XYZ file of C-alpha atoms in Angstrom:
539
model
C -29.280 -0.538 -84.655
C -25.462 -0.330 -84.036
C -25.916 2.663 -81.666
C -28.504 0.838 -79.669
C -26.300 -2.165 -79.173
C -23.322 0.032 -78.063
C -25.435 1.941 -75.720
C -26.769 -1.368 -74.197
C -23.198 -2.663 -73.885
C -22.010 0.698 -72.150
C -25.013 0.430 -69.766
C -23.920 -2.967 -68.627
C -20.289 -1.973 -68.330
C -21.102 1.172 -66.283
C -23.252 -0.978 -63.996
C -20.375 -3.243 -63.464
C -18.044 -0.521 -62.779
C -20.238 1.299 -60.460
C -21.076 -1.868 -58.482
C -17.210 -2.812 -58.322
C -16.326 0.773 -57.196
C -18.954 0.692 -54.471
C -17.760 -2.722 -53.219
C -14.197 -1.449 -53.214
C -15.289 1.722 -51.257
C -17.141 -0.399 -48.762
C -14.157 -2.701 -48.364
C -11.876 0.347 -47.904
C -14.056 1.871 -45.267
C -14.176 -1.500 -43.439
C -10.369 -1.851 -43.646
C -9.844 1.637 -42.274
C -12.212 1.033 -39.511
C -10.528 -2.218 -38.542
C -7.033 -0.633 -38.575
C -8.353 2.143 -36.417
C -9.879 -0.231 -33.946
C -6.727 -2.176 -33.746
C -4.223 0.737 -33.735
C -2.539 1.341 -30.332
C -3.304 4.377 -28.283
C -0.508 6.927 -27.913
C 0.438 8.800 -24.841
C 2.724 11.800 -24.312
C 6.147 10.729 -23.012
C 7.872 14.118 -23.035
C 6.769 17.690 -23.872
C 8.148 21.238 -23.564
C 11.660 20.319 -24.564
C 14.254 22.185 -26.652
C 15.238 21.093 -30.137
C 18.469 19.449 -28.927
C 16.779 17.225 -26.510
C 14.048 16.498 -28.918
C 16.625 15.370 -31.522
C 18.347 13.137 -29.003
C 15.106 11.567 -27.867
C 13.924 10.823 -31.417
C 17.254 9.287 -32.219
C 17.015 6.951 -29.225
C 13.383 5.856 -30.092
C 14.468 5.128 -33.630
C 17.532 3.188 -32.521
C 15.274 1.043 -30.193
C 12.529 0.546 -32.827
C 9.926 2.316 -30.598
C 7.054 3.847 -32.686
C 6.422 7.530 -31.854
C 4.477 10.460 -33.113
C 5.048 14.186 -32.975
C 2.315 16.498 -31.788
C 1.693 20.127 -31.009
C 3.925 21.161 -33.764
C 6.758 18.976 -32.579
C 6.508 20.139 -28.849
C 5.432 16.688 -27.702
C 6.447 13.126 -28.437
C 3.979 10.394 -28.119
C 4.539 6.634 -27.856
C 2.269 3.799 -27.503
C 0.449 3.916 -24.099
C 1.688 0.444 -22.928
C 5.266 1.668 -23.680
C 4.964 5.180 -22.248
C 6.417 4.549 -18.715
C 8.960 2.112 -19.856
C 10.219 4.505 -22.506
C 10.259 7.392 -20.036
C 12.358 5.433 -17.694
C 14.902 4.318 -20.396
C 15.321 7.857 -21.536
C 15.713 9.131 -18.005
C 18.450 6.570 -17.341
C 20.288 8.051 -20.346
C 19.859 11.548 -19.028
C 17.209 12.715 -21.434
C 15.911 15.345 -21.552
C 18.952 17.186 -20.480
C 17.202 20.586 -20.227
C 17.714 23.826 -22.111
C 19.813 25.659 -19.655
C 22.397 28.053 -21.237
C 25.649 27.986 -19.534
C 29.079 29.562 -20.046
C 28.927 28.457 -23.797
C 26.819 31.648 -24.280
C 30.006 33.616 -24.037
C 31.650 31.628 -26.819
C 29.523 33.534 -29.450
C 30.333 36.843 -27.894
C 30.452 39.354 -30.781
C 33.030 42.167 -30.854
C 31.973 45.647 -29.978
C 29.086 44.656 -27.504
C 28.475 47.110 -24.622
C 29.561 46.508 -21.125
C 25.945 46.185 -20.175
C 25.396 43.243 -22.550
C 28.476 41.570 -21.342
C 27.232 41.788 -17.899
C 23.879 40.453 -18.653
C 25.337 37.619 -20.771
C 27.797 36.649 -17.904
C 24.864 36.550 -15.348
C 22.704 34.523 -17.689
C 25.611 32.027 -18.036
C 26.194 31.941 -14.261
C 22.580 31.316 -13.558
C 22.538 28.485 -16.340
C 25.543 26.797 -14.745
C 24.004 26.931 -11.385
C 20.741 25.413 -12.695
C 22.646 22.510 -14.273
C 24.487 21.935 -11.045
C 21.256 21.950 -8.983
C 19.525 19.624 -11.495
C 22.246 16.980 -10.910
C 21.130 16.481 -7.393
C 18.932 13.513 -6.809
C 15.214 14.220 -6.668
C 15.352 17.501 -8.501
C 13.693 17.468 -11.925
C 14.319 21.113 -12.862
C 15.660 24.395 -11.448
C 15.522 28.136 -12.108
C 18.161 30.496 -10.518
C 17.527 34.330 -10.354
C 20.535 36.362 -9.267
C 20.052 40.022 -8.280
C 23.729 41.462 -8.416
C 23.662 45.136 -7.706
C 25.897 47.443 -9.631
C 29.231 48.134 -8.036
C 29.884 51.484 -6.481
C 32.913 53.210 -4.914
C 30.887 54.420 -1.969
C 30.840 51.911 0.795
C 27.777 53.388 2.476
C 25.678 52.794 -0.802
C 27.011 49.363 -1.454
C 24.369 46.632 -1.584
C 24.700 42.817 -1.144
C 23.621 40.509 -3.959
C 20.670 38.161 -3.438
C 19.535 34.917 -5.173
C 16.140 33.119 -5.620
C 16.039 29.351 -6.540
C 12.969 27.645 -7.674
C 13.358 23.868 -7.723
C 11.009 21.377 -9.387
C 10.983 18.126 -7.548
C 10.319 14.873 -9.101
C 6.868 13.178 -8.230
C 6.890 11.780 -4.730
C 10.350 13.155 -3.828
C 11.337 15.705 -1.226
C 14.568 17.617 -0.129
C 15.875 17.222 3.430
C 17.486 20.060 5.162
C 21.043 18.837 4.289
C 20.234 19.115 0.629
C 18.525 22.440 0.869
C 21.533 23.708 2.768
C 23.830 22.310 0.148
C 21.991 24.086 -2.625
C 22.070 27.344 -0.579
C 25.941 26.922 0.069
C 26.408 26.234 -3.569
C 24.715 29.318 -4.665
C 26.348 31.620 -2.026
C 29.873 30.255 -2.784
C 29.415 30.723 -6.489
C 28.556 34.502 -6.356
C 30.914 37.005 -4.739
C 29.793 38.751 -1.596
C 26.541 36.619 -1.568
C 25.835 35.667 1.983
C 23.821 32.479 2.980
C 21.107 34.471 4.469
C 20.280 36.089 1.191
C 19.647 32.872 -0.594
C 15.856 31.761 -0.750
C 14.869 28.332 -2.070
C 11.281 27.548 -3.082
C 9.768 24.242 -4.445
C 7.149 24.096 -7.241
C 4.398 24.120 -4.675
C 5.407 27.474 -3.210
C 6.872 26.085 -0.040
C 9.802 27.937 1.356
C 12.648 25.398 1.940
C 15.549 27.563 2.935
C 13.957 28.962 6.286
C 15.159 26.147 8.372
C 18.600 25.875 6.745
C 19.330 29.578 7.829
C 18.717 28.789 11.504
C 15.850 31.095 11.844
C 13.309 28.442 12.439
C 12.395 27.499 16.076
C 10.749 24.266 15.138
C 12.415 20.902 14.811
C 13.809 20.011 11.457
C 13.316 16.683 9.662
C 16.559 15.277 11.062
C 15.562 15.974 14.642
C 12.024 14.593 14.141
C 13.534 11.389 12.638
C 15.925 11.105 15.567
C 13.087 11.411 18.147
C 10.857 8.896 16.105
C 13.739 6.352 15.959
C 14.575 6.809 19.603
C 10.901 6.083 20.460
C 10.739 3.112 18.166
C 13.777 1.662 19.750
C 12.477 1.961 23.285
C 9.145 0.318 22.293
C 10.998 -2.443 20.541
C 13.031 -3.099 23.755
C 10.045 -3.039 25.978
C 8.077 -5.412 23.952
C 10.986 -7.819 23.204
C 11.680 -8.169 27.079
C 7.896 -8.798 27.861
C 6.821 -10.899 24.695
C 8.501 -14.114 26.058
C 6.388 -14.014 29.097
C 3.012 -13.256 27.667
C 3.414 -13.833 24.014
C 4.160 -11.509 21.073
C 0.580 -10.532 20.457
C -0.282 -10.007 24.057
C 1.712 -6.821 24.666
C 1.521 -3.343 23.247
C 3.801 -0.405 24.113
C 4.199 3.202 23.118
C 6.973 5.642 24.273
C 7.111 9.377 24.363
C 10.687 10.957 24.488
C 11.469 14.592 25.221
C 14.661 15.598 23.723
C 16.715 18.757 24.596
C 18.036 19.984 21.241
C 19.461 23.276 22.738
C 23.222 23.685 22.947
C 24.081 25.074 26.445
C 27.304 26.508 27.690
C 27.631 27.330 31.467
C 30.437 28.942 33.536
C 30.308 29.154 37.300
C 32.571 30.975 39.674
C 31.934 30.218 43.353
C 33.493 31.815 46.425
C 33.123 29.977 49.840
C 32.919 31.616 53.255
C 36.166 32.779 54.808
C 37.984 30.192 56.949
C 39.676 30.393 60.311
C 43.179 31.916 60.279
C 44.668 28.830 61.890
C 43.459 26.602 59.109
C 43.719 29.064 56.200
C 46.469 28.928 53.632
C 48.773 31.986 53.848
C 49.401 33.520 50.399
C 51.871 36.189 51.423
C 53.400 37.653 54.671
C 55.074 41.104 54.935
C 56.574 42.410 58.165
C 58.117 45.816 58.660
C 60.050 46.903 61.911
C 61.689 50.313 62.560
C 63.597 51.825 65.594
C 63.360 55.659 66.063
C 65.213 57.769 68.738
C 62.970 59.718 70.949
C 63.193 63.466 70.587
C 64.897 63.162 67.292
C 63.731 65.416 64.557
C 63.487 64.412 61.020
C 63.894 67.968 59.963
C 67.114 70.013 59.494
C 68.326 73.386 58.485
C 67.289 73.944 54.955
C 70.040 74.066 52.701
C 72.565 72.095 50.636
C 73.991 70.127 53.426
C 70.735 68.990 54.652
C 69.750 67.483 51.174
C 73.166 65.611 51.020
C 73.355 61.937 52.008
C 75.275 60.977 55.206
C 78.938 60.422 55.095
C 80.480 56.925 55.079
C 81.507 55.429 58.454
C 85.061 55.826 59.476
C 85.335 52.857 61.780
C 88.255 50.738 61.212
C 87.872 47.396 59.411
C 90.006 45.564 61.807
C 89.962 46.438 65.562
C 92.296 45.199 68.299
C 90.816 44.187 71.602
C 93.431 45.292 74.324
C 93.276 43.559 77.640
C 94.647 46.597 79.547
C 92.585 47.483 82.657
C 91.674 50.826 80.978
C 90.263 48.776 78.277
C 87.929 47.124 80.665
C 86.769 50.482 82.058
C 86.285 51.814 78.733
C 84.254 48.694 77.838
C 82.016 49.192 80.926
C 81.636 52.814 80.238
C 80.644 51.897 76.617
C 77.949 49.432 77.907
C 76.502 51.938 80.147
C 76.128 54.435 77.313
C 74.521 51.738 75.214
C 71.881 50.973 77.721
C 70.931 54.551 78.121
C 70.892 54.972 74.368
C 68.304 51.977 74.079
C 66.112 53.407 76.631
C 65.843 56.557 74.597
C 64.719 54.467 71.369
C 61.213 53.538 70.340
C 60.383 50.509 68.078
C 57.630 50.265 65.408
C 56.466 46.866 63.846
C 54.066 46.451 60.930
C 52.826 43.051 59.697
C 50.604 42.356 56.684
C 49.276 38.779 56.028
C 47.385 37.711 52.897
C 45.252 34.498 53.038
C 44.055 32.359 49.996
C 40.396 32.764 49.238
C 38.302 29.515 48.361
C 37.328 29.796 44.688
C 35.665 27.261 42.390
C 35.432 27.817 38.604
C 33.484 25.205 36.586
C 32.615 25.342 32.867
C 29.941 23.072 31.588
C 28.965 22.455 27.915
C 25.853 20.430 27.214
C 25.554 18.952 23.884
C 22.222 18.838 22.088
C 20.202 15.666 21.809
C 20.010 14.827 25.559
C 16.976 13.110 26.900
C 14.848 15.190 29.196
C 12.152 12.871 30.011
C 10.835 9.308 29.118
C 7.198 8.164 29.256
C 6.239 4.668 28.504
C 2.731 3.124 28.449
C 2.377 -0.780 28.289
C -0.787 -2.653 27.809
C -0.707 -6.423 28.545
C -3.327 -9.059 27.855
C -4.483 -11.505 30.399
C -2.324 -14.457 30.921
C -3.371 -17.792 29.312
C -3.255 -20.876 31.465
C -4.484 -24.494 31.172
C -6.995 -25.981 33.490
C -7.290 -29.335 34.811
C -9.114 -30.484 31.770
C -6.439 -29.094 29.451
C -8.641 -26.257 28.136
C -6.884 -22.780 27.718
C -8.204 -20.117 30.157
C -7.261 -16.587 30.688
C -6.764 -14.739 33.933
C -5.709 -11.323 34.987
C -2.151 -10.799 36.203
C -1.530 -10.907 39.944
C 0.428 -8.108 41.639
C 3.745 -10.046 41.588
C 3.494 -10.698 37.837
C 2.520 -7.140 37.165
C 5.302 -5.739 39.217
C 7.739 -8.166 37.449
C 6.583 -6.562 34.159
C 7.029 -3.080 35.440
C 10.534 -3.825 36.651
C 11.476 -5.446 33.377
C 10.030 -2.460 31.369
C 11.970 0.108 33.511
C 15.216 -1.746 32.823
C 14.427 -2.019 29.211
C 13.495 1.692 28.785
C 16.371 3.022 30.983
C 14.142 4.387 33.727
C 15.651 7.370 35.682
C 13.430 8.721 38.550
C 15.535 11.731 39.087
C 14.917 12.717 35.446
C 11.121 12.551 35.904
C 10.537 9.226 33.842
C 7.171 7.625 34.071
C 5.823 4.217 33.174
C 2.377 3.006 33.234
C 1.437 -0.741 32.776
C -2.180 -1.745 32.349
C -3.592 -5.201 32.450
C -6.778 -5.737 30.444
C -8.174 -8.445 28.222
C -7.580 -7.706 24.658
C -10.597 -7.452 22.255
C -10.084 -10.125 19.625
C -9.532 -8.543 16.219
C -11.411 -10.487 13.596
C -9.636 -10.288 10.341
C -11.988 -8.781 7.930
C -12.570 -10.606 4.685
C -10.767 -8.465 2.229
C -12.916 -8.737 -0.743
C -11.234 -8.502 -3.922
C -11.623 -5.444 -6.021
C -14.761 -5.864 -8.117
C -14.193 -6.535 -11.687
C -15.899 -3.354 -12.907
C -13.412 -1.255 -10.771
C -10.266 -3.107 -11.454
C -8.244 -0.957 -13.910
C -6.718 -4.142 -15.513
C -10.246 -5.519 -16.291
C -11.532 -2.112 -17.300
C -8.705 -1.788 -19.952
C -9.377 -5.272 -21.113
C -13.046 -4.595 -21.380
C -12.354 -1.370 -23.491
C -10.246 -3.350 -25.831
C -12.758 -6.171 -26.215
C -15.540 -3.658 -26.655
C -13.609 -1.753 -29.342
C -12.969 -5.185 -31.113
C -16.715 -6.228 -30.824
C -17.873 -2.811 -32.078
C -15.573 -3.159 -35.033
C -16.818 -6.578 -35.946
C -20.502 -5.629 -35.572
C -19.922 -2.514 -37.827
C -18.131 -4.742 -40.409
C -20.917 -7.245 -40.306
C -23.650 -4.608 -40.738
C -21.843 -3.139 -43.670
C -21.291 -6.489 -45.287
C -24.955 -7.368 -44.920
C -26.396 -3.921 -45.943
C -23.887 -2.956 -48.588
C -21.482 -5.527 -49.981
C -23.826 -8.488 -50.068
C -26.641 -6.719 -52.088
C -23.992 -5.263 -54.406
C -22.409 -8.691 -55.059
C -25.859 -10.237 -55.617
C -26.756 -7.380 -58.102
C -23.460 -7.770 -59.803
C -23.619 -11.521 -60.132
C -27.226 -11.839 -61.007
C -28.306 -12.077 -64.711
C -30.135 -9.249 -66.285
C -33.857 -9.696 -66.221
C -36.290 -7.559 -68.013
C -38.633 -5.672 -65.629
C -42.219 -6.619 -65.372
C -44.461 -4.623 -67.664
C -47.622 -5.101 -65.455
C -49.230 -7.536 -63.175
C -50.577 -9.694 -65.904
C -49.374 -13.331 -66.174
C -48.662 -15.619 -69.154
C -49.938 -19.030 -69.764
C -47.301 -20.593 -67.392
C -48.391 -18.270 -64.511
C -45.193 -16.087 -64.731
C -45.470 -12.250 -65.142
C -45.231 -10.820 -68.509
C -41.946 -8.946 -68.700
C -41.714 -5.468 -70.010
C -39.642 -5.326 -73.119
C -36.772 -2.960 -73.453
C -36.284 -0.958 -76.727
C -33.501 -3.449 -77.657
C -35.737 -6.349 -77.007
C -38.537 -4.750 -79.153
C -36.170 -4.143 -82.041
C -34.872 -7.705 -81.756
C -38.415 -9.126 -81.918
C -39.270 -6.944 -84.784
C -36.174 -8.142 -86.657
C -37.146 -11.746 -85.740
C -40.560 -11.291 -87.007
C -39.345 -9.675 -90.123
C -36.922 -12.543 -90.785
C -39.742 -14.969 -90.497
C -41.995 -12.931 -92.822
C -39.448 -11.780 -95.398
C -36.117 -13.807 -95.105
C -34.707 -12.305 -98.284
C -34.620 -8.829 -96.756
C -32.736 -10.039 -93.827
C -30.311 -11.905 -96.147
C -29.689 -8.675 -98.167
C -29.039 -6.802 -95.001
C -26.609 -9.314 -93.729
C -24.860 -9.411 -97.171
C -24.641 -5.712 -97.124
C -22.860 -5.755 -93.651
C -20.473 -8.429 -94.971
C -19.847 -6.504 -98.113
C -19.123 -3.363 -96.140
C -16.730 -5.085 -93.740
């Protein structure tokens, strides 16, 4: 009897424990599902960083109380999706990640006894790392890789080779490098490596585009600065033409386009021109040389060969001071001397040589034309019909007459800087403009709007969680609670009914024993009293 009661009590307790455990499990599943449905989605904010940058990033996230997760074995850092872009911008403003380039600090841990080859390799790695850091500091560059090919030095000049460099730059999304920045990177590399010329530096972006070709001067096409200069010049001409015509016809009644041909060649020209010879009477004498000589006739320039012939003539012996006597003999002597002089002159011959050099006309001009000169301008202008008001006050449109059209042409020529000798051209066309109907810009449908799509996902996730919780409550928790709280009822033994119309329950062994004891107590109360007295005595 005692074992029967204990077994029955144990069965009731086990039933309660099992029901309680089932309810607790269902509630735990519901709680986990609810937490999962409400937990924020995480997105990668940075990946493929070194340990030093990873530690700095985690420290900043913890300092700013930003939740994060580590994925891929610590190679990626995840933050909530709604904070991903904001967090990335904050970290970028702090210079994180800084990159894992190794610079000259590599030489700080140089071990004693390393070979010369290892020293050279470490130095080259350190130099490449320092150059990568310098390039990454340029605006728009997200990362850089520098490869230096430095040949081994040799004492033979004929076998000497020049070093070369290759640079791979990773640009930020939506950013580009102009030719000035590319040239700056090339000069930075060439000036950092001895004997490295600018032509031996190649720069490539992450898309495989060669950026250093134009910076070396080998490209025959216009660079970005030249194209921008042409575009700005065309816009300036268009704006001036439209600004001068708009007050006459209205701002929306004139359209203009310009085409500018620019000469970007740098030309130097030197000319030396000789004019035809001028007449002697008007020419300028540069130099004049005249030679005159008197030679006696019959004289011989020769002589008897010998020492006397080769000697210079003797000095004259005429007295320095002569006395002119007035004696008659003196006059005769003078007359005789005059006669001899005339005879001597008749025996002489005179030779004259004259050389005259005249200046020659010569023109030397040196012309240097700077690049960027305008070669030709072409402007096309389209004007709408002119709007007038009739007698009834209604607006009407009419084509422009010849005078009005010529007036617009003249104004446009002045505004564009028309030069006929340069070959400029202008074309003005008068035609009615087709009215442009502003199309109704329909709003983006709700099912295509990213904001509403994200909102719908969140709402759907919440509704799904509520539905699952409701189903689990109705199908699991509620029946368990009802079974736990309901009183124990004996199962029905069969389909027979008692006198009150209720089904006759099936008796359990305990109930059968209880009924047997009750019947025994009614029939033989003394036996029951003895049993109870024995229980009390034993207790």
